[in-house]
Amino acid sequence: MKTARIYQKPKNAMQSGRARTDSWILEFEPREQQQADPLTGWAGSGDTASQLRMSFPTLEAAQGYAEREGIAFHVIPAPERKLKLQAYSDNFR
């Protein structure tokens, strides 16, 4: 049986704004371990479902899709935003 995780895409470290962080992502958990290819040395597996990543506008839409398709899932809650309020004068303390 396929198992998926649903999470909200976090903000990138190089990103100052919150653009495109409101969508929810459904991706399948890997079913087999990755192995090194003897010829190229690249890691890979025969599990093609782990390459699939779907985006949904809301958590309810992602959960509805998983339930409709019979996919077991677990929701990873969005990380709490922490604001670091700092004044320019704090640099010279």
GROMACS .gro file of N, CA, C and O in nm:
model
  372
    1MET      N    1   0.083  -0.118   0.000
    1MET     CA    2   0.000   0.000   0.000
    1MET      C    3   0.088   0.125   0.000
    1MET      O    4   0.189   0.132   0.068
    2LYS      N    5   0.049   0.221  -0.079
    2LYS     CA    6   0.125   0.345  -0.089
    2LYS      C    7   0.102   0.431   0.035
    2LYS      O    8  -0.007   0.439   0.087
    3THR      N    9   0.207   0.494   0.080
    3THR     CA   10   0.199   0.588   0.192
    3THR      C   11   0.254   0.721   0.145
    3THR      O   12   0.356   0.727   0.078
    4ALA      N   13   0.183   0.827   0.181
    4ALA     CA   14   0.226   0.961   0.138
    4ALA      C   15   0.235   1.053   0.258
    4ALA      O   16   0.177   1.027   0.363
    5ARG      N   17   0.309   1.159   0.241
    5ARG     CA   18   0.314   1.264   0.342
    5ARG      C   19   0.265   1.394   0.280
    5ARG      O   20   0.293   1.422   0.162
    6ILE      N   21   0.191   1.470   0.357
    6ILE     CA   22   0.137   1.597   0.313
    6ILE      C   23   0.198   1.704   0.403
    6ILE      O   24   0.191   1.695   0.525
    7TYR      N   25   0.259   1.803   0.341
    7TYR     CA   26   0.322   1.910   0.418
    7TYR      C   27   0.313   2.041   0.343
    7TYR      O   28   0.286   2.044   0.223
    8GLN      N   29   0.334   2.150   0.415
    8GLN     CA   30   0.334   2.281   0.354
    8GLN      C   31   0.478   2.320   0.324
    8GLN      O   32   0.566   2.305   0.409
    9LYS      N   33   0.500   2.366   0.205
    9LYS     CA   34   0.635   2.399   0.161
    9LYS      C   35   0.691   2.514   0.244
    9LYS      O   36   0.631   2.621   0.251
   10PRO      N   37   0.806   2.495   0.310
   10PRO     CA   38   0.863   2.604   0.390
   10PRO      C   39   0.934   2.707   0.303
   10PRO      O   40   0.965   2.683   0.187
   11LYS      N   41   0.961   2.819   0.362
   11LYS     CA   42   1.031   2.926   0.293
   11LYS      C   43   1.177   2.887   0.274
   11LYS      O   44   1.240   2.833   0.365
   12ASN      N   45   1.231   2.915   0.159
   12ASN     CA   46   1.370   2.887   0.128
   12ASN      C   47   1.461   2.981   0.208
   12ASN      O   48   1.425   3.094   0.236
   13ALA      N   49   1.580   2.937   0.244
   13ALA     CA   50   1.673   3.021   0.320
   13ALA      C   51   1.718   3.142   0.239
   13ALA      O   52   1.754   3.244   0.297
   14MET      N   53   1.717   3.131   0.107
   14MET     CA   54   1.760   3.243   0.023
   14MET      C   55   1.643   3.334  -0.014
   14MET      O   56   1.659   3.427  -0.091
   15GLN      N   57   1.528   3.309   0.042
   15GLN     CA   58   1.407   3.379   0.005
   15GLN      C   59   1.370   3.476   0.116
   15GLN      O   60   1.364   3.440   0.232
   16SER      N   61   1.344   3.602   0.081
   16SER     CA   62   1.307   3.698   0.184
   16SER      C   63   1.156   3.705   0.202
   16SER      O   64   1.107   3.731   0.310
   17GLY      N   65   1.079   3.680   0.097
   17GLY     CA   66   0.934   3.686   0.105
   17GLY      C   67   0.873   3.550   0.129
   17GLY      O   68   0.941   3.450   0.146
   18ARG      N   69   0.740   3.546   0.129
   18ARG     CA   70   0.669   3.420   0.153
   18ARG      C   71   0.595   3.373   0.029
   18ARG      O   72   0.495   3.303   0.039
   19ALA      N   73   0.640   3.409  -0.087
   19ALA     CA   74   0.575   3.370  -0.212
   19ALA      C   75   0.582   3.219  -0.231
   19ALA      O   76   0.683   3.155  -0.203
   20ARG      N   77   0.471   3.161  -0.276
   20ARG     CA   78   0.459   3.019  -0.306
   20ARG      C   79   0.484   2.928  -0.186
   20ARG      O   80   0.529   2.815  -0.202
   21THR      N   81   0.457   2.977  -0.066
   21THR     CA   82   0.471   2.892   0.053
   21THR      C   83   0.335   2.855   0.110
   21THR      O   84   0.328   2.790   0.213
   22ASP      N   85   0.227   2.895   0.042
   22ASP     CA   86   0.094   2.865   0.094
   22ASP      C   87   0.035   2.737   0.035
   22ASP      O   88  -0.071   2.694   0.077
   23SER      N   89   0.101   2.673  -0.059
   23SER     CA   90   0.048   2.550  -0.118
   23SER      C   91   0.091   2.430  -0.034
   23SER      O   92   0.190   2.435   0.040
   24TRP      N   93   0.016   2.322  -0.046
   24TRP     CA   94   0.044   2.198   0.026
   24TRP      C   95   0.095   2.094  -0.073
   24TRP      O   96   0.046   2.084  -0.183
   25ILE      N   97   0.195   2.018  -0.033
   25ILE     CA   98   0.262   1.920  -0.118
   25ILE      C   99   0.228   1.779  -0.071
   25ILE      O  100   0.232   1.750   0.048
   26LEU      N  101   0.192   1.693  -0.165
   26LEU     CA  102   0.172   1.550  -0.137
   26LEU      C  103   0.282   1.475  -0.211
   26LEU      O  104   0.295   1.488  -0.332
   27GLU      N  105   0.363   1.401  -0.137
   27GLU     CA  106   0.466   1.319  -0.201
   27GLU      C  107   0.470   1.182  -0.133
   27GLU      O  108   0.442   1.169  -0.015
   28PHE      N  109   0.502   1.082  -0.212
   28PHE     CA  110   0.503   0.945  -0.163
   28PHE      C  111   0.634   0.916  -0.091
   28PHE      O  112   0.741   0.965  -0.130
   29GLU      N  113   0.624   0.836   0.013
   29GLU     CA  114   0.743   0.796   0.086
   29GLU      C  115   0.812   0.685   0.008
   29GLU      O  116   0.747   0.601  -0.054
   30PRO      N  117   0.945   0.682   0.010
   30PRO     CA  118   1.016   0.577  -0.066
   30PRO      C  119   0.989   0.439  -0.007
   30PRO      O  120   0.985   0.421   0.114
   31ARG      N  121   0.968   0.342  -0.097
   31ARG     CA  122   0.940   0.205  -0.054
   31ARG      C  123   1.066   0.120  -0.050
   31ARG      O  124   1.068   0.016   0.013
   32GLU      N  125   1.169   0.161  -0.119
   32GLU     CA  126   1.293   0.084  -0.117
   32GLU      C  127   1.411   0.179  -0.106
   32GLU      O  128   1.402   0.297  -0.140
   33GLN      N  129   1.520   0.127  -0.054
   33GLN     CA  130   1.639   0.207  -0.034
   33GLN      C  131   1.708   0.240  -0.165
   33GLN      O  132   1.705   0.160  -0.259
   34GLN      N  133   1.771   0.355  -0.171
   34GLN     CA  134   1.848   0.389  -0.290
   34GLN      C  135   1.981   0.314  -0.287
   34GLN      O  136   2.040   0.296  -0.181
   35GLN      N  137   2.026   0.274  -0.405
   35GLN     CA  138   2.152   0.202  -0.417
   35GLN      C  139   2.239   0.274  -0.519
   35GLN      O  140   2.189   0.335  -0.612
   36ALA      N  141   2.368   0.265  -0.501
   36ALA     CA  142   2.462   0.328  -0.594
   36ALA      C  143   2.469   0.247  -0.723
   36ALA      O  144   2.479   0.125  -0.721
   37ASP      N  145   2.460   0.316  -0.834
   37ASP     CA  146   2.474   0.252  -0.966
   37ASP      C  147   2.621   0.216  -0.985
   37ASP      O  148   2.708   0.301  -0.969
   38PRO      N  149   2.654   0.093  -1.021
   38PRO     CA  150   2.795   0.055  -1.034
   38PRO      C  151   2.867   0.128  -1.148
   38PRO      O  152   2.988   0.148  -1.141
   39LEU      N  153   2.795   0.170  -1.251
   39LEU     CA  154   2.859   0.235  -1.365
   39LEU      C  155   2.884   0.383  -1.340
   39LEU      O  156   2.994   0.432  -1.358
   40THR      N  157   2.781   0.454  -1.294
   40THR     CA  158   2.794   0.599  -1.278
   40THR      C  159   2.819   0.642  -1.134
   40THR      O  160   2.870   0.751  -1.111
   41GLY      N  161   2.779   0.559  -1.037
   41GLY     CA  162   2.795   0.596  -0.898
   41GLY      C  163   2.679   0.678  -0.845
   41GLY      O  164   2.679   0.716  -0.729
   42TRP      N  165   2.580   0.707  -0.928
   42TRP     CA  166   2.465   0.784  -0.884
   42TRP      C  167   2.373   0.697  -0.800
   42TRP      O  168   2.361   0.577  -0.822
   43ALA      N  169   2.307   0.758  -0.704
   43ALA     CA  170   2.213   0.685  -0.620
   43ALA      C  171   2.077   0.683  -0.688
   43ALA      O  172   2.033   0.782  -0.747
   44GLY      N  173   2.010   0.570  -0.682
   44GLY     CA  174   1.878   0.558  -0.743
   44GLY      C  175   1.809   0.431  -0.700
   44GLY      O  176   1.867   0.346  -0.632
   45SER      N  177   1.681   0.420  -0.734
   45SER     CA  178   1.605   0.300  -0.702
   45SER      C  179   1.502   0.278  -0.811
   45SER      O  180   1.481   0.362  -0.898
   46GLY      N  181   1.435   0.167  -0.805
   46GLY     CA  182   1.333   0.134  -0.903
   46GLY      C  183   1.196   0.189  -0.867
   46GLY      O  184   1.099   0.168  -0.939
   47ASP      N  185   1.185   0.259  -0.755
   47ASP     CA  186   1.058   0.313  -0.709
   47ASP      C  187   1.032   0.446  -0.777
   47ASP      O  188   1.090   0.548  -0.742
   48THR      N  189   0.943   0.445  -0.876
   48THR     CA  190   0.915   0.569  -0.949
   48THR      C  191   0.813   0.657  -0.879
   48THR      O  192   0.804   0.775  -0.909
   49ALA      N  193   0.737   0.603  -0.785
   49ALA     CA  194   0.638   0.684  -0.713
   49ALA      C  195   0.705   0.789  -0.625
   49ALA      O  196   0.645   0.893  -0.597
   50SER      N  197   0.828   0.764  -0.582
   50SER     CA  198   0.896   0.862  -0.497
   50SER      C  199   0.937   0.987  -0.575
   50SER      O  200   0.972   1.088  -0.515
   51GLN      N  201   0.930   0.981  -0.707
   51GLN     CA  202   0.963   1.098  -0.790
   51GLN      C  203   0.844   1.191  -0.809
   51GLN      O  204   0.859   1.302  -0.856
   52LEU      N  205   0.727   1.145  -0.769
   52LEU     CA  206   0.604   1.220  -0.791
   52LEU      C  207   0.579   1.316  -0.677
   52LEU      O  208   0.584   1.279  -0.560
   53ARG      N  209   0.552   1.443  -0.710
   53ARG     CA  210   0.520   1.545  -0.610
   53ARG      C  211   0.404   1.627  -0.665
   53ARG      O  212   0.415   1.686  -0.771
   54MET      N  213   0.293   1.629  -0.590
   54MET     CA  214   0.174   1.702  -0.634
   54MET      C  215   0.149   1.819  -0.541
   54MET      O  216   0.170   1.810  -0.420
   55SER      N  217   0.103   1.929  -0.598
   55SER     CA  218   0.078   2.051  -0.524
   55SER      C  219  -0.073   2.077  -0.518
   55SER      O  220  -0.142   2.060  -0.619
   56PHE      N  221  -0.122   2.120  -0.401
   56PHE     CA  222  -0.263   2.149  -0.380
   56PHE      C  223  -0.277   2.285  -0.313
   56PHE      O  224  -0.191   2.325  -0.234
   57PRO      N  225  -0.386   2.356  -0.341
   57PRO     CA  226  -0.402   2.489  -0.282
   57PRO      C  227  -0.433   2.487  -0.132
   57PRO      O  228  -0.398   2.579  -0.060
   58THR      N  229  -0.499   2.380  -0.084
   58THR     CA  230  -0.534   2.371   0.058
   58THR      C  231  -0.503   2.232   0.112
   58THR      O  232  -0.487   2.136   0.036
   59LEU      N  233  -0.498   2.224   0.244
   59LEU     CA  234  -0.476   2.095   0.309
   59LEU      C  235  -0.593   2.001   0.285
   59LEU      O  236  -0.575   1.882   0.260
   60GLU      N  237  -0.715   2.056   0.286
   60GLU     CA  238  -0.834   1.975   0.265
   60GLU      C  239  -0.836   1.914   0.125
   60GLU      O  240  -0.879   1.801   0.106
   61ALA      N  241  -0.788   1.987   0.026
   61ALA     CA  242  -0.782   1.935  -0.111
   61ALA      C  243  -0.683   1.819  -0.120
   61ALA      O  244  -0.710   1.718  -0.187
   62ALA      N  245  -0.569   1.831  -0.055
   62ALA     CA  246  -0.469   1.724  -0.057
   62ALA      C  247  -0.521   1.600   0.015
   62ALA      O  248  -0.504   1.487  -0.032
   63GLN      N  249  -0.586   1.621   0.130
   63GLN     CA  250  -0.641   1.508   0.204
   63GLN      C  251  -0.754   1.442   0.125
   63GLN      O  252  -0.765   1.320   0.123
   64GLY      N  253  -0.838   1.521   0.060
   64GLY     CA  254  -0.947   1.468  -0.020
   64GLY      C  255  -0.897   1.383  -0.135
   64GLY      O  256  -0.952   1.276  -0.164
   65TYR      N  257  -0.790   1.428  -0.201
   65TYR     CA  258  -0.731   1.350  -0.311
   65TYR      C  259  -0.679   1.216  -0.259
   65TYR      O  260  -0.702   1.111  -0.320
   66ALA      N  261  -0.605   1.219  -0.147
   66ALA     CA  262  -0.547   1.096  -0.092
   66ALA      C  263  -0.657   0.998  -0.051
   66ALA      O  264  -0.646   0.878  -0.077
   67GLU      N  265  -0.763   1.047   0.011
   67GLU     CA  266  -0.871   0.959   0.052
   67GLU      C  267  -0.945   0.902  -0.069
   67GLU      O  268  -0.981   0.785  -0.071
   68ARG      N  269  -0.966   0.986  -0.170
   68ARG     CA  270  -1.037   0.942  -0.291
   68ARG      C  271  -0.959   0.834  -0.365
   68ARG      O  272  -1.016   0.741  -0.421
   69GLU      N  273  -0.826   0.844  -0.365
   69GLU     CA  274  -0.743   0.747  -0.437
   69GLU      C  275  -0.700   0.629  -0.350
   69GLU      O  276  -0.628   0.542  -0.396
   70GLY      N  277  -0.740   0.628  -0.223
   70GLY     CA  278  -0.705   0.518  -0.134
   70GLY      C  279  -0.560   0.517  -0.091
   70GLY      O  280  -0.501   0.412  -0.071
   71ILE      N  281  -0.503   0.634  -0.073
   71ILE     CA  282  -0.363   0.647  -0.033
   71ILE      C  283  -0.358   0.679   0.116
   71ILE      O  284  -0.421   0.774   0.162
   72ALA      N  285  -0.283   0.599   0.190
   72ALA     CA  286  -0.263   0.628   0.332
   72ALA      C  287  -0.170   0.748   0.342
   72ALA      O  288  -0.073   0.759   0.267
   73PHE      N  289  -0.198   0.838   0.434
   73PHE     CA  290  -0.117   0.960   0.444
   73PHE      C  291  -0.103   1.004   0.588
   73PHE      O  292  -0.179   0.962   0.675
   74HIS      N  293  -0.004   1.086   0.612
   74HIS     CA  294   0.008   1.156   0.740
   74HIS      C  295   0.047   1.300   0.709
   74HIS      O  296   0.120   1.328   0.615
   75VAL      N  297  -0.006   1.390   0.791
   75VAL     CA  298   0.015   1.533   0.770
   75VAL      C  299   0.127   1.580   0.861
   75VAL      O  300   0.126   1.554   0.981
   76ILE      N  301   0.224   1.648   0.801
   76ILE     CA  302   0.332   1.709   0.878
   76ILE      C  303   0.293   1.855   0.897
   76ILE      O  304   0.277   1.929   0.799
   77PRO      N  305   0.271   1.900   1.022
   77PRO     CA  306   0.226   2.037   1.042
   77PRO      C  307   0.329   2.139   0.994
   77PRO      O  308   0.450   2.113   0.996
   78ALA      N  309   0.279   2.254   0.953
   78ALA     CA  310   0.366   2.360   0.905
   78ALA      C  311   0.451   2.413   1.021
   78ALA      O  312   0.402   2.425   1.133
   79PRO      N  313   0.578   2.442   0.996
   79PRO     CA  314   0.662   2.494   1.104
   79PRO      C  315   0.614   2.632   1.148
   79PRO      O  316   0.563   2.710   1.069
   80GLU      N  317   0.628   2.657   1.277
   80GLU     CA  318   0.585   2.785   1.332
   80GLU      C  319   0.681   2.895   1.288
   80GLU      O  320   0.803   2.878   1.293
   81ARG      N  321   0.623   3.006   1.244
   81ARG     CA  322   0.707   3.117   1.201
   81ARG      C  323   0.759   3.193   1.322
   81ARG      O  324   0.684   3.225   1.414
   82LYS      N  325   0.887   3.220   1.321
   82LYS     CA  326   0.949   3.295   1.430
   82LYS      C  327   1.000   3.428   1.373
   82LYS      O  328   1.078   3.429   1.278
   83LEU      N  329   0.954   3.535   1.431
   83LEU     CA  330   0.998   3.667   1.386
   83LEU      C  331   1.115   3.711   1.471
   83LEU      O  332   1.111   3.705   1.593
   84LYS      N  333   1.218   3.755   1.405
   84LYS     CA  334   1.335   3.806   1.475
   84LYS      C  335   1.338   3.957   1.454
   84LYS      O  336   1.385   4.005   1.351
   85LEU      N  337   1.281   4.027   1.550
   85LEU     CA  338   1.277   4.173   1.540
   85LEU      C  339   1.408   4.229   1.591
   85LEU      O  340   1.451   4.200   1.702
   86GLN      N  341   1.470   4.309   1.508
   86GLN     CA  342   1.601   4.360   1.542
   86GLN      C  343   1.616   4.499   1.483
   86GLN      O  344   1.574   4.523   1.369
   87ALA      N  345   1.673   4.587   1.557
   87ALA     CA  346   1.699   4.723   1.509
   87ALA      C  347   1.843   4.730   1.459
   87ALA      O  348   1.930   4.651   1.498
   88TYR      N  349   1.868   4.827   1.375
   88TYR     CA  350   2.003   4.844   1.320
   88TYR      C  351   2.104   4.875   1.431
   88TYR      O  352   2.219   4.831   1.425
   89SER      N  353   2.060   4.944   1.533
   89SER     CA  354   2.152   4.981   1.643
   89SER      C  355   2.196   4.858   1.724
   89SER      O  356   2.296   4.864   1.794
   90ASP      N  357   2.121   4.746   1.714
   90ASP     CA  358   2.161   4.624   1.785
   90ASP      C  359   2.292   4.568   1.733
   90ASP      O  360   2.359   4.493   1.802
   91ASN      N  361   2.333   4.605   1.612
   91ASN     CA  362   2.459   4.556   1.555
   91ASN      C  363   2.580   4.615   1.627
   91ASN      O  364   2.691   4.562   1.616
   92PHE      N  365   2.562   4.725   1.699
   92PHE     CA  366   2.675   4.795   1.760
   92PHE      C  367   2.675   4.785   1.911
   92PHE      O  368   2.740   4.863   1.979
   93ARG      N  369   2.607   4.691   1.968
   93ARG     CA  370   2.604   4.673   2.114
   93ARG      C  371   2.728   4.603   2.161
   93ARG      O  372   2.789   4.524   2.101
   0.00000   0.00000   0.00000
